[in-house]
PDB file of C-alpha atoms and ligand atoms in Angstrom:
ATOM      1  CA  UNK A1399     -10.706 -23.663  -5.322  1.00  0.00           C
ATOM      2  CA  UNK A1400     -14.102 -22.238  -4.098  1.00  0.00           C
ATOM      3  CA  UNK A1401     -13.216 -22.116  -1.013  1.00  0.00           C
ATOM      4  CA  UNK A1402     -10.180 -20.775  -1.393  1.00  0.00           C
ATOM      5  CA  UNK A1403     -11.925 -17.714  -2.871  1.00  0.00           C
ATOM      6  CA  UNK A1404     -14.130 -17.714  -0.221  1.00  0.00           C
ATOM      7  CA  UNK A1405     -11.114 -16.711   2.154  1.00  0.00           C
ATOM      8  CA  UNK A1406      -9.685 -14.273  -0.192  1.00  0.00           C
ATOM      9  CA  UNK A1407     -13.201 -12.773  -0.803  1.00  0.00           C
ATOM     10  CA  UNK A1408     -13.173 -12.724   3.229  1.00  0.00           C
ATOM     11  CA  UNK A1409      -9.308 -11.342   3.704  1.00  0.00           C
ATOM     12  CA  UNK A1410     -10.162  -8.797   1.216  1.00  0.00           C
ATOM     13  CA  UNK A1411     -12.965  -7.142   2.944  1.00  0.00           C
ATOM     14  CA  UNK A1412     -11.563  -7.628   6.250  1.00  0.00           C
ATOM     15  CA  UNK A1413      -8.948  -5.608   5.486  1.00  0.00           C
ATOM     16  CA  UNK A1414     -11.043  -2.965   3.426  1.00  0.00           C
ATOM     17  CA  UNK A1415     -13.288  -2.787   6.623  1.00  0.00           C
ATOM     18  CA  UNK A1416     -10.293  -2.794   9.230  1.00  0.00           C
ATOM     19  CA  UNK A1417      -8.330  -0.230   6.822  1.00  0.00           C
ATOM     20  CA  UNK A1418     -11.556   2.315   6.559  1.00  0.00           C
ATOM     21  CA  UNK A1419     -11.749   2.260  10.845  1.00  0.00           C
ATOM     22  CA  UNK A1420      -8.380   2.859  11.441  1.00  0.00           C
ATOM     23  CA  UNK A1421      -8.827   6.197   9.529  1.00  0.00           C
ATOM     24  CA  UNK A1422      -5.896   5.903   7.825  1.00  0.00           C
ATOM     25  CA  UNK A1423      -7.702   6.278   4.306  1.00  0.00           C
ATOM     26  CA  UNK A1424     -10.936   9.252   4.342  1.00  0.00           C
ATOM     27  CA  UNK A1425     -13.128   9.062   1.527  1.00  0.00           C
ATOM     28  CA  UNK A1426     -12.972   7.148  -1.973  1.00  0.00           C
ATOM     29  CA  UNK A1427      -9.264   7.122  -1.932  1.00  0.00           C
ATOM     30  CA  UNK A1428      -6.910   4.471  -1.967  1.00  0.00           C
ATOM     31  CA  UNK A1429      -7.106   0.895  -3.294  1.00  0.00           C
ATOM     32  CA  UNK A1430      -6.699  -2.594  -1.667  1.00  0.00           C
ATOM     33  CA  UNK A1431      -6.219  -5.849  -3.875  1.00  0.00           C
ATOM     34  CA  UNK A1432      -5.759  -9.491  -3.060  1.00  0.00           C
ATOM     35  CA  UNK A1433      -4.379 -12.554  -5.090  1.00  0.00           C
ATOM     36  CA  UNK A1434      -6.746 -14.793  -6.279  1.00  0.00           C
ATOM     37  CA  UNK A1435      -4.390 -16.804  -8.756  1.00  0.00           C
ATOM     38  CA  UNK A1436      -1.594 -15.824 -11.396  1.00  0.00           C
ATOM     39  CA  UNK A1437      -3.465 -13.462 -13.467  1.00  0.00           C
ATOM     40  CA  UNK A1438      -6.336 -12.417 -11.659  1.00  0.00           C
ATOM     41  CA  UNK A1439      -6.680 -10.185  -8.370  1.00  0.00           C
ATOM     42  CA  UNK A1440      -9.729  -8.864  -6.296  1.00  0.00           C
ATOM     43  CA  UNK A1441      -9.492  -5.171  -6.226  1.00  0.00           C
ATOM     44  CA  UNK A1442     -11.711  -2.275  -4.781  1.00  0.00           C
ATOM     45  CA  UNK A1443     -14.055  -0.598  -7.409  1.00  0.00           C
ATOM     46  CA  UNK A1444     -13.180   3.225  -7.901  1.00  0.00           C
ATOM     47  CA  UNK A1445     -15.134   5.929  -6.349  1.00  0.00           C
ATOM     48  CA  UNK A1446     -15.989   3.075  -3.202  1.00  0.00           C
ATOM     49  CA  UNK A1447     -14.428   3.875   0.126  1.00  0.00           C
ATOM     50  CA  UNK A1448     -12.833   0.924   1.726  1.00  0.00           C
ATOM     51  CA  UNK A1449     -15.485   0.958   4.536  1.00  0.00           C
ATOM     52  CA  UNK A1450     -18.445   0.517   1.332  1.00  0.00           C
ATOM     53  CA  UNK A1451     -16.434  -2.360  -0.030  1.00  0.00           C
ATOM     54  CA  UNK A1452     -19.253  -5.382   0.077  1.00  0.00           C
ATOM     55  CA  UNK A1453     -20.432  -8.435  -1.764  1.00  0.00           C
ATOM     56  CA  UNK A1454     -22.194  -6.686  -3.947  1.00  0.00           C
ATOM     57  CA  UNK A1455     -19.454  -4.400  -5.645  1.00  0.00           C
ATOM     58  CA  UNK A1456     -16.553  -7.226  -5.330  1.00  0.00           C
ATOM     59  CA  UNK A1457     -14.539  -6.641  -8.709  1.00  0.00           C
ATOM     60  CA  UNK A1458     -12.122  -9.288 -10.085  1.00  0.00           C
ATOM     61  CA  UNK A1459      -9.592  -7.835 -12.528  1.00  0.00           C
ATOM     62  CA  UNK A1460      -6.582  -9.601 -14.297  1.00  0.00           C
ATOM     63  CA  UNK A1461      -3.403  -7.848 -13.843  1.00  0.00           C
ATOM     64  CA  UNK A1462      -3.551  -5.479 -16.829  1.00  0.00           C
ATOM     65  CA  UNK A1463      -6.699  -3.860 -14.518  1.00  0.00           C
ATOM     66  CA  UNK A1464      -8.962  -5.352 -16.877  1.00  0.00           C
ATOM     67  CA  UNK A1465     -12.441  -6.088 -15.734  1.00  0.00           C
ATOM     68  CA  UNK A1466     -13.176  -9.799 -15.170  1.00  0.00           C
ATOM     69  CA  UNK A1467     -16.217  -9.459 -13.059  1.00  0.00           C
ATOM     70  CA  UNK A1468     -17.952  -7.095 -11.092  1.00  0.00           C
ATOM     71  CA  UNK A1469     -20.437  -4.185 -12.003  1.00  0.00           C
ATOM     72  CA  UNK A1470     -18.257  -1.547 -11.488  1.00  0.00           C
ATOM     73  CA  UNK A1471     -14.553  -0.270 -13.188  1.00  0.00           C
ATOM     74  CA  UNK A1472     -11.576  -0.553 -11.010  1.00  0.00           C
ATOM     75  CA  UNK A1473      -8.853   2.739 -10.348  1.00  0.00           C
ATOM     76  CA  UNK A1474      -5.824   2.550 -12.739  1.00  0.00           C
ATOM     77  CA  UNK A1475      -4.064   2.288  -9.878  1.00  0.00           C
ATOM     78  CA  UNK A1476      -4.989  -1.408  -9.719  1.00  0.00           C
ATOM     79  CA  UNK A1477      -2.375  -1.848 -12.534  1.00  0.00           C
ATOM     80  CA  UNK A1478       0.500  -1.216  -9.871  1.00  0.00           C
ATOM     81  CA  UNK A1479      -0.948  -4.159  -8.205  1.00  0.00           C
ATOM     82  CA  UNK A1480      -1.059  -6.242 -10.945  1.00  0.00           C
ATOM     83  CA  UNK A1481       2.363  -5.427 -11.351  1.00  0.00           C
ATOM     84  CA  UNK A1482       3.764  -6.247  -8.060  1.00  0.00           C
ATOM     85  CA  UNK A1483       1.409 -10.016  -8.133  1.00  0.00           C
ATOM     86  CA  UNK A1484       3.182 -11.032 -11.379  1.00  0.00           C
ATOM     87  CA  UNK A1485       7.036  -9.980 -10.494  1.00  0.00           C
ATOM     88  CA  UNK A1486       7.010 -10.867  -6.670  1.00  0.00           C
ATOM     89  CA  UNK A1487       4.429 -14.170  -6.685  1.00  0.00           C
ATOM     90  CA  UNK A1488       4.850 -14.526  -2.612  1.00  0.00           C
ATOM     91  CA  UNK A1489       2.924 -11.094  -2.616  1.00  0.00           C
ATOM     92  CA  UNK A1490      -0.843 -12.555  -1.620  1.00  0.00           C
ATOM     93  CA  UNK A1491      -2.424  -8.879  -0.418  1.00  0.00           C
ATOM     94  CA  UNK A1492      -1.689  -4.909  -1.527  1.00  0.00           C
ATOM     95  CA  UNK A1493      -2.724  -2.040   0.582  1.00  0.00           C
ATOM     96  CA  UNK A1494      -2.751   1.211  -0.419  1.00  0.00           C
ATOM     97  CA  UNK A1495      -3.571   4.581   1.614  1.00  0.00           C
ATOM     98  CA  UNK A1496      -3.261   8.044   1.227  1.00  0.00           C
ATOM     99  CA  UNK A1497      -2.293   8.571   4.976  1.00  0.00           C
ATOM    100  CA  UNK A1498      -1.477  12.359   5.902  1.00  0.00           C
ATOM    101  CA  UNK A1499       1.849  11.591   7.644  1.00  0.00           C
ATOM    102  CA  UNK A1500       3.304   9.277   5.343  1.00  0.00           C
ATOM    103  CA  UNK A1501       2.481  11.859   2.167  1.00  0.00           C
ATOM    104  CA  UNK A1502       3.997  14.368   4.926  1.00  0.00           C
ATOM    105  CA  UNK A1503       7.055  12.462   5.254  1.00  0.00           C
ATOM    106  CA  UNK A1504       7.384  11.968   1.567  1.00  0.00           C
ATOM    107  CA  UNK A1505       7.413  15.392   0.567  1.00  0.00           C
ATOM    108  CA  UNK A1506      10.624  16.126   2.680  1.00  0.00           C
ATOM    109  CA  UNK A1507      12.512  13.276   3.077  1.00  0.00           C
ATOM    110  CA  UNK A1508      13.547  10.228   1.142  1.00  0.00           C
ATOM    111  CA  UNK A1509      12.688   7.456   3.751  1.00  0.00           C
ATOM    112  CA  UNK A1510      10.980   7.210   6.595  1.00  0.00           C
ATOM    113  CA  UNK A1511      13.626   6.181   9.424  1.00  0.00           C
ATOM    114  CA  UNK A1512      12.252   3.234  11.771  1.00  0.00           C
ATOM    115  CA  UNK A1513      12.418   5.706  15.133  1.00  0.00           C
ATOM    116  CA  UNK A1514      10.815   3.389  17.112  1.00  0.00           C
ATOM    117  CA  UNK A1515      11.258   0.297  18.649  1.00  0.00           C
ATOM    118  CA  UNK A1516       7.928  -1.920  17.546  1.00  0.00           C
ATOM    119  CA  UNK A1517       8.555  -0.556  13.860  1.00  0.00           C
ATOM    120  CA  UNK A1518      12.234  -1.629  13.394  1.00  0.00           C
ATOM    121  CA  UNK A1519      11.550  -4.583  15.192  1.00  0.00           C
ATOM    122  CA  UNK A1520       8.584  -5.526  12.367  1.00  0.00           C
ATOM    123  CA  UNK A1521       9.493  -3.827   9.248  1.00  0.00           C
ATOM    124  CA  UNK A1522      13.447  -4.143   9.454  1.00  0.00           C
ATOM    125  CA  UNK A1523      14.049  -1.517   6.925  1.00  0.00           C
ATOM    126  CA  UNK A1524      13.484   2.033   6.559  1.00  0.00           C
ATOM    127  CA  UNK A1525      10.996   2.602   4.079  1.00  0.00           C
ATOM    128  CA  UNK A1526      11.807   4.232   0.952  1.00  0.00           C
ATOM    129  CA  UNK A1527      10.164   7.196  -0.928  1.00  0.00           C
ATOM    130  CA  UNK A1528      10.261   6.602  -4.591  1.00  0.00           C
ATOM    131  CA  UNK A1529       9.630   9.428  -7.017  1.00  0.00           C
ATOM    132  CA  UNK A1530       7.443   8.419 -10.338  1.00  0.00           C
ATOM    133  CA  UNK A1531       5.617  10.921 -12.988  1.00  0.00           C
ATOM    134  CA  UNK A1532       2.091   9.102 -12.461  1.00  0.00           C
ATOM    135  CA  UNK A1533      -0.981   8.621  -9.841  1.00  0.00           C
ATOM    136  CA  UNK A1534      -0.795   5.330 -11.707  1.00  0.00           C
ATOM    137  CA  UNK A1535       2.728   4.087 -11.543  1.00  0.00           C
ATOM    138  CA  UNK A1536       3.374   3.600 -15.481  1.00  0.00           C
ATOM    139  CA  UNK A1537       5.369   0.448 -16.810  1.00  0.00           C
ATOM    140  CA  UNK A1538       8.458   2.613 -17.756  1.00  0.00           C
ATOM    141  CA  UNK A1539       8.756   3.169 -14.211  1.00  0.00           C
ATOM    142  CA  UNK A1540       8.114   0.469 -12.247  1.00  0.00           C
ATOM    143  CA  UNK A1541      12.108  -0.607 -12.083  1.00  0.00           C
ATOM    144  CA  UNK A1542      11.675   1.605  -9.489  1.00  0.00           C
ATOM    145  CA  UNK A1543       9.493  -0.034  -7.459  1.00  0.00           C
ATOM    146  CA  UNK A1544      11.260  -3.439  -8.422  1.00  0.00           C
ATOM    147  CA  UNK A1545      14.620  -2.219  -7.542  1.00  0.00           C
ATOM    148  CA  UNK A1546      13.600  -1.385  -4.286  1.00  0.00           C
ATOM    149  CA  UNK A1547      12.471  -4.597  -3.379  1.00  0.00           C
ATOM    150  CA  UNK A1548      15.353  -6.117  -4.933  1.00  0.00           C
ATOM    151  CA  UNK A1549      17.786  -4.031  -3.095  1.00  0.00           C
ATOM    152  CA  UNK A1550      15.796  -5.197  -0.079  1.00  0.00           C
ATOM    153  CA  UNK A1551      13.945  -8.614   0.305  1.00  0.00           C
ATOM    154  CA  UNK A1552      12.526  -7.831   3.451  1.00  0.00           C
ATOM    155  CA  UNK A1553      11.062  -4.951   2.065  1.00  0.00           C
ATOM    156  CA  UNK A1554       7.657  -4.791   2.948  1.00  0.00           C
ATOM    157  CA  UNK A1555       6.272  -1.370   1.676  1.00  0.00           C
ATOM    158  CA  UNK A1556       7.498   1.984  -0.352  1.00  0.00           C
ATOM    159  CA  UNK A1557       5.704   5.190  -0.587  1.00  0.00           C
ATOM    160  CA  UNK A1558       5.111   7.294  -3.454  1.00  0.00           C
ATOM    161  CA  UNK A1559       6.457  10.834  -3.275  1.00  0.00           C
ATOM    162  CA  UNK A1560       3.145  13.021  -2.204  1.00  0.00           C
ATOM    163  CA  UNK A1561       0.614  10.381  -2.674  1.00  0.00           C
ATOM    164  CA  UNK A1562       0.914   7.695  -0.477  1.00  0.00           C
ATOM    165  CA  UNK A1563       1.818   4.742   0.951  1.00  0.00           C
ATOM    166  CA  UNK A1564       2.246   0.712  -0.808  1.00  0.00           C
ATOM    167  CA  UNK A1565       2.175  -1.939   1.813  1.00  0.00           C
ATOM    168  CA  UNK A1566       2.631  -5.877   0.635  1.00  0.00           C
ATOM    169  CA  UNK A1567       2.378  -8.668   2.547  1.00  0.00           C
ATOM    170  CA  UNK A1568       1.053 -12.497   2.284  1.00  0.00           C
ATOM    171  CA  UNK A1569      -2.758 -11.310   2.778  1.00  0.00           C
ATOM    172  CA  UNK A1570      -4.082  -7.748   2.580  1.00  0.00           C
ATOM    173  CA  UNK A1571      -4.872  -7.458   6.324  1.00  0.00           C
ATOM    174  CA  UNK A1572      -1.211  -8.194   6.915  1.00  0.00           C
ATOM    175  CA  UNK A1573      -0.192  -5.531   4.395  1.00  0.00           C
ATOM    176  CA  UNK A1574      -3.081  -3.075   6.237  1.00  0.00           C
ATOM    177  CA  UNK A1575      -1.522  -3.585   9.115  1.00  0.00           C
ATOM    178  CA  UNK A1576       1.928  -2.784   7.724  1.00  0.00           C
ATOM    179  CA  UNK A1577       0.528  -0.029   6.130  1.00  0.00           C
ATOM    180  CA  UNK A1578      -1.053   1.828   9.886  1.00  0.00           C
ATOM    181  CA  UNK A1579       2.572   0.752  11.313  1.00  0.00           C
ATOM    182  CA  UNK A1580       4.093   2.679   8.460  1.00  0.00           C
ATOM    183  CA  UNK A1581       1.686   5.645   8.857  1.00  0.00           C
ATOM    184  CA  UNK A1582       2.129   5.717  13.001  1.00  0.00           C
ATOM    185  CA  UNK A1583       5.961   5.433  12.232  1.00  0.00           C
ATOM    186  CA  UNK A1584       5.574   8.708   9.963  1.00  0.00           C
ATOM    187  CA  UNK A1585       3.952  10.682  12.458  1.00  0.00           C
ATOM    188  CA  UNK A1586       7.113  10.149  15.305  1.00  0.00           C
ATOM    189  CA  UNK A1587       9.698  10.425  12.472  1.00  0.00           C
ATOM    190  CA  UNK A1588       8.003  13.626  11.868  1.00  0.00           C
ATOM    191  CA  UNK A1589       7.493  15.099  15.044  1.00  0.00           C
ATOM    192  CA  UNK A1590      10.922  14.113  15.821  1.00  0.00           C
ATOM    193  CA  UNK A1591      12.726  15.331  13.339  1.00  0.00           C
ATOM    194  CA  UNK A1592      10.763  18.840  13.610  1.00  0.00           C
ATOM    195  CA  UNK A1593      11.559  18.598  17.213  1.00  0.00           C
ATOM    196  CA  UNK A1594      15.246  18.354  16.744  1.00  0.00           C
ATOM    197  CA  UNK A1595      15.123  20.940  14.040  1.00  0.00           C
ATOM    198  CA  UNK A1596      13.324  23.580  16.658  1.00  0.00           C
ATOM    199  CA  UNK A1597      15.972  22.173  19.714  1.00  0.00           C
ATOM    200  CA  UNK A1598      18.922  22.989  17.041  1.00  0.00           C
ATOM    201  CA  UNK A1599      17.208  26.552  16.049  1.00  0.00           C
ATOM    202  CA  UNK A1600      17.249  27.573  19.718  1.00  0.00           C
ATOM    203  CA  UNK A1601      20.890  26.768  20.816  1.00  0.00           C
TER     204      UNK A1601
HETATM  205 ZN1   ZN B 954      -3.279   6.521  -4.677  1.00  0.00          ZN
END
């Protein structure tokens, strides 16, 4: 058991740390959580970036976002991942970014098509914008997030309309690295789509 929290202790700020230099996440926003059990998750502290996340402010939360241990409160946004951990109990890591080109994306489209070739070959499924009233995903709408998923098991990530992108996977560097593929994919979609629209303008 202890050292089995020593690797999720280790996944989660590898991931924090990776997440922060890949720039996909400036500042204090954002939130990255691991598994530790059934009811209790590592998550970041709020007003930390990812690249500050340390030993010394790790925060354990159960899945209601309540504070377990740890000096400092976590985001509500932490609920979300509590969420996900007790419905889909494969999910082991949540990453969560508010990447330019994937917020970009959301605010004009309703998925993010997989235009290139390493993306559709490791996320299988366009990834879908869903809409929700909340920065923190309330429980009266997280069918929405669920029935995504459930329409597709492969599934691997969503994004929220204008805030950002949700990346799961079996550890939290997996889902960070979902999460840059995601946020690379946005940027071609984007360009490529705008492209088209110009090419189309000018005939
Ligand atoms: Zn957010």
């Amino acid at each position: 058991m202890y050292l089995n929290f020593i690797e999720k202790k280790n996944d989660f700020l590898r991931a924090a740390g990776r997440t922060y230099d890949s720039g996909i996440q400036t500042g204090t926003g954002g939130n990255l959580s691991v598994r530790l059990d059934d009811h209790l998750m590592i998550v970041k502290p709020s007003g930390f970036s990812y690249g500050a996340c340390s030993e010394e402010n790790l925060t354990v939360t159960d899945f209601s976002g309540t504070l377990v241990q740890g000096n400092y409160q976590p985001t509500r946004e932490s609920v979300l991942h509590g969420n996900l951990y007790k419905k889909f109990t494969e999910i082991g890591g949540i990453v969560h970014v508010h990447s330019p080109y994937a917020i970009l994306a959301s605010l004009h489209f309703d998925q993010v098509e997989l235009v290139t070739m390493h993306s559709a070959l490791k996320l299988k499924a366009p990834i879908p914008v869903i809409d929700v009233k909340t920065q923190a995903v309330e429980e009266q709408e997280l069918y929405k997030v669920f029935d995504a998923f459930e329409k597709n098991p492969s599934l691997t990530a969503f994004i929220l309309r204008g805030h950002g992108i949700v990346a799961v996977g079996k550890t939290a560097e997996k889902a960070g690295q979902t999460a840059e593929l995601i946020e690379e994919t946005a940027m071609i979609f984007w360009e490529d789509e705008k492209m088209k629209r110009l090419n189309n303008n000018q005939k």
